[in-house]
XYZ file of C-alpha atoms in Angstrom:
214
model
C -9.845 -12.481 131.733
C -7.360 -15.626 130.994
C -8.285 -19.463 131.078
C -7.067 -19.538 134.629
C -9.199 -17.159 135.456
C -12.670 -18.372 133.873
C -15.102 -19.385 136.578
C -15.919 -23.612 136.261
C -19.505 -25.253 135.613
C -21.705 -25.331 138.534
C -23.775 -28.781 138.694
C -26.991 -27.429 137.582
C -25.208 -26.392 134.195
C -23.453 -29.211 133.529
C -26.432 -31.003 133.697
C -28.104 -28.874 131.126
C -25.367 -30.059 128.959
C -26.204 -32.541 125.728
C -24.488 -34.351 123.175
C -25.572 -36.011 119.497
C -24.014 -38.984 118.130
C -22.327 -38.359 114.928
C -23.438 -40.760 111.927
C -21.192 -43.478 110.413
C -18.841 -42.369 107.717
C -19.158 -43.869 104.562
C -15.881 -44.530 102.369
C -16.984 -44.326 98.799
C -14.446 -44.229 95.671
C -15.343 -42.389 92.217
C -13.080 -44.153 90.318
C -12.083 -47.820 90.198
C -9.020 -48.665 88.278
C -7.519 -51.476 86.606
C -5.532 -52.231 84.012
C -5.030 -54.933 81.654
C -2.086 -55.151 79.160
C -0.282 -57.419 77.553
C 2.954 -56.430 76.200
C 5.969 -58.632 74.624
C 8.952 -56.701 72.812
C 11.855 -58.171 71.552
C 14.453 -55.471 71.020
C 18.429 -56.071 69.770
C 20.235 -53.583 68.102
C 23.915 -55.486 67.411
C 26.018 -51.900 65.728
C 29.641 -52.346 64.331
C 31.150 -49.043 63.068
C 34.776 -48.750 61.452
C 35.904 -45.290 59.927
C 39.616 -44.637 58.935
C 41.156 -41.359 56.819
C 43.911 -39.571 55.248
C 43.097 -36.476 54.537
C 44.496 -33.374 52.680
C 42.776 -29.858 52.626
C 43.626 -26.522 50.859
C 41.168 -23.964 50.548
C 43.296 -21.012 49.184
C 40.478 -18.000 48.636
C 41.313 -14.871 47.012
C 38.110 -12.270 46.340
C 38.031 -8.793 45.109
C 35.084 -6.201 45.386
C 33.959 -2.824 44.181
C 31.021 -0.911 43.534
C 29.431 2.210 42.807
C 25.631 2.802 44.033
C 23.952 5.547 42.999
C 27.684 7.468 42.856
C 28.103 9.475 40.102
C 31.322 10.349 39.414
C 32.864 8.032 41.625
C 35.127 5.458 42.006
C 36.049 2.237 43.514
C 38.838 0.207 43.765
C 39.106 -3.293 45.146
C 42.830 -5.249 45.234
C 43.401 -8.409 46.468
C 47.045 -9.882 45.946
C 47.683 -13.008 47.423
C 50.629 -15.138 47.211
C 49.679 -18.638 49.404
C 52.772 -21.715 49.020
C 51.259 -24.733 50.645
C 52.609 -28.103 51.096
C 51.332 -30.718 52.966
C 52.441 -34.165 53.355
C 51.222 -37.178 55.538
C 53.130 -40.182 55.910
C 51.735 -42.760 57.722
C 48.404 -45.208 58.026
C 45.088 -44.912 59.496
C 43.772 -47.586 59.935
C 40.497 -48.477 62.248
C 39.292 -51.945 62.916
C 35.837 -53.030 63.942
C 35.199 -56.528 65.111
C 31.933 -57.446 66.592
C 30.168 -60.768 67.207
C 27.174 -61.111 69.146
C 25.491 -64.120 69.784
C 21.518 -62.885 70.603
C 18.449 -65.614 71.990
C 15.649 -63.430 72.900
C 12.400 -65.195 73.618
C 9.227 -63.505 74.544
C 6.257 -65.257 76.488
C 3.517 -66.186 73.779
C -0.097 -64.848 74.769
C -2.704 -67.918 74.875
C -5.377 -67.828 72.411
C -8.904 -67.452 73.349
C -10.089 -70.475 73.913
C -13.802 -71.003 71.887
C -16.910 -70.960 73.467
C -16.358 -68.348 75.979
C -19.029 -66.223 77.292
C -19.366 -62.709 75.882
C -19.057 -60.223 78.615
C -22.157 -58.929 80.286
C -23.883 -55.818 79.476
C -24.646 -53.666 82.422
C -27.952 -52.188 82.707
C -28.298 -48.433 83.826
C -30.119 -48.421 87.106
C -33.568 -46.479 87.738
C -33.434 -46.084 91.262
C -31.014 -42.637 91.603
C -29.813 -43.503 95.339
C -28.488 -46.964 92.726
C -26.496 -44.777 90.517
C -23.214 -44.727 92.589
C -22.946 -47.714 93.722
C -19.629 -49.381 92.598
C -17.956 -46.062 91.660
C -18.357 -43.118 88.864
C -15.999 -45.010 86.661
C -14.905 -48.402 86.549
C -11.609 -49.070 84.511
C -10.143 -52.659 84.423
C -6.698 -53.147 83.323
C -4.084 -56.081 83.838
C -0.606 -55.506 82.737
C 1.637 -58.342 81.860
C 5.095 -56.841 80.262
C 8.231 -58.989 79.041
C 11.139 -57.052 77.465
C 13.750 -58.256 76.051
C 16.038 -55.464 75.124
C 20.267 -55.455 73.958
C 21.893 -53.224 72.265
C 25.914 -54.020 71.984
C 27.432 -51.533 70.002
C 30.898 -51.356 68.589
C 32.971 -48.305 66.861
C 36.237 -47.530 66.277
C 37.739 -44.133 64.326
C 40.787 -43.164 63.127
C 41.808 -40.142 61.150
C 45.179 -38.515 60.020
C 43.955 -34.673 59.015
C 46.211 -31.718 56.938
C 44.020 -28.480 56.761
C 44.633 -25.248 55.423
C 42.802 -22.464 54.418
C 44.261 -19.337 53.632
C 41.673 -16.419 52.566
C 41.865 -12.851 51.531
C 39.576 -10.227 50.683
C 39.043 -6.928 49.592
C 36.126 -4.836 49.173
C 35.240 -1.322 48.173
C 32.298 0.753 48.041
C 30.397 3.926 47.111
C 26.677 4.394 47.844
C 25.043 7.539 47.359
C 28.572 9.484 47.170
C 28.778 11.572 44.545
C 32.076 12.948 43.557
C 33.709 9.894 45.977
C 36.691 7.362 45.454
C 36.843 4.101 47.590
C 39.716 2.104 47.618
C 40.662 -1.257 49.157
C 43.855 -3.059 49.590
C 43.972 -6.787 50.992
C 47.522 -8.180 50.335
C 48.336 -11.641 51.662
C 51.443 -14.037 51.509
C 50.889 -17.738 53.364
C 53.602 -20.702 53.144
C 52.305 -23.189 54.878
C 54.158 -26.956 55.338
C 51.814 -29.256 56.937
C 53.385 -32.694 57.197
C 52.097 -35.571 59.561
C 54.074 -38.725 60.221
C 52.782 -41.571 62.145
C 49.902 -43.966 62.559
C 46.505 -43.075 64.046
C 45.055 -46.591 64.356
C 41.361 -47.094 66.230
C 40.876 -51.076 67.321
C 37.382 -52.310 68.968
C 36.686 -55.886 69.720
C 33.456 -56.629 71.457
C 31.854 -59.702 72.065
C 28.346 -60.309 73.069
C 26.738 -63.459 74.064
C 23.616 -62.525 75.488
C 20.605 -64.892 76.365
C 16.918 -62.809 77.252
C-alpha cells in the first residue's frame, strides 16, 4: 500500500496522541586552551661568496692484469700499451668579483620584568563533590603568544671558472680460475692526442646592496 494510499487519523486517535518535552542541551568543552608565549628572534645572515679558476687536468691511466686461481698449468697474459699526447693550454682570466654591503638595524621588543611583590598564583583545590569535577573543562591550558621576528638574509655570490680536462684510461685484464691446462690473454691498446686550449675570459660580477631596517 503507498503513502497515498494510507488511511488518515480519525479524531478519537489523534486525541490519544502525546508528546514529551525534550530537556535543555548543555554545551560543555573538555578542553580549554590557551597559550602564552613570548618569542623575540633577531635573525641576519649578510653572505658574500667570490670563487674564480684556471684549471688544468690530465689523468692519463694505464693498468695491466693477470692471474691464475687455482689453474695449474695455466697462463695469463695481460697487455696494456698506451700511447696518450696531451696538450692543453688556457689563455685567458677568470676572474669573479663579490661586493656586498649591507647595512642591518634589527630591534626586537624587550619583555618587561616582573615587577616585585606580585601574588603567587593560586593553587586549585580538587573538588569532593563528583557532579563538581567537570566543571570548567577536563583540561585547562593557558597560553598567550606574543612573536616579533626579525629575519634578513642578503646573500651575494659570484663564480667563474676556465676548465681543461682530460682523462684518457686503458685497461687490460686476464684471468684463470679453476682452469687447469688454460691460457688467458688480454690486449688493451690505446693511442689519445688530445689539444685542449681555451682562450677568453670567464668573469662572474655580483654587487648587492642591502639597507634593511626590522
Amino acid at each position: 500500500m503507498s503513502e497515498a494510499n494510507l488511511p488518515p487519523l480519525s479524531i478519537d486517535e489523534l486525541a490519544a496522541e502525546g508528546g514529551t518535552a525534550l530537556p535543555d542541551k548543555e554545551v560543555y568543552s573538555l578542553l580549554d586552551l590557551n597559550v602564552d608565549l613570548d618569542l623575540g628572534l633577531d635573525l641576519a645572515a649578510p653572505i658574500g661568496l667570490a670563487l674564480a679558476g684556471n684549471l688544468n687536468v690530465a689523468a692519463p691511466i694505464d693498468a695491466a692484469v693477470g692471474a691464475n686461481v687455482l689453474s695449474n698449468g695455466s697462463t695469463a697474459q695481460a697487455l696494456a700499451d698506451q700511447g696518450v699526447a696531451i696538450q692543453q693550454g688556457i689563455t685567458g682570466e677568470a676572474v669573479a668579483n663579490s661586493d656586498q654591503e649591507s647595512a642591518i638595524d634589527q630591534g626586537a621588543g624587550t619583555t618587561p620584568a616582573p615587577q616585585p611583590g606580585g601574588t603567587a598564583p593560586a593553587v586549585q583545590v580538587p573538588p569532593t563533590d563528583p557532579a563538581a569535577a567537570l566543571e570548567g573543562g577536563l583540561l585547562n591550558v593557558d597560553v598567550n603568544l606574543a612573536a616579533d621576528l626579525d629575519l634578513a638574509a642578503p646573500i651575494n655570490g659570484a663564480v667563474a671558472l676556465n676548465a681543461n680536462v682530460a682523462a684518457p684510461i686503458d685497461a687490460a685484464v686476464a684471468a684463470n680460475i679453476a682452469s687447469d691446462g688454460s691460457a688467458a690473454t688480454a690486449i688493451a691498446q690505446q693511442d689519445a692526442i688530445i689539444q685542449q686550449t681555451i682562450d677568453g675570459t670567464a668573469e662572474a660580477n655580483a654587487e648587492q646592496r642591502s639597507d634593511i631596517d626590522q
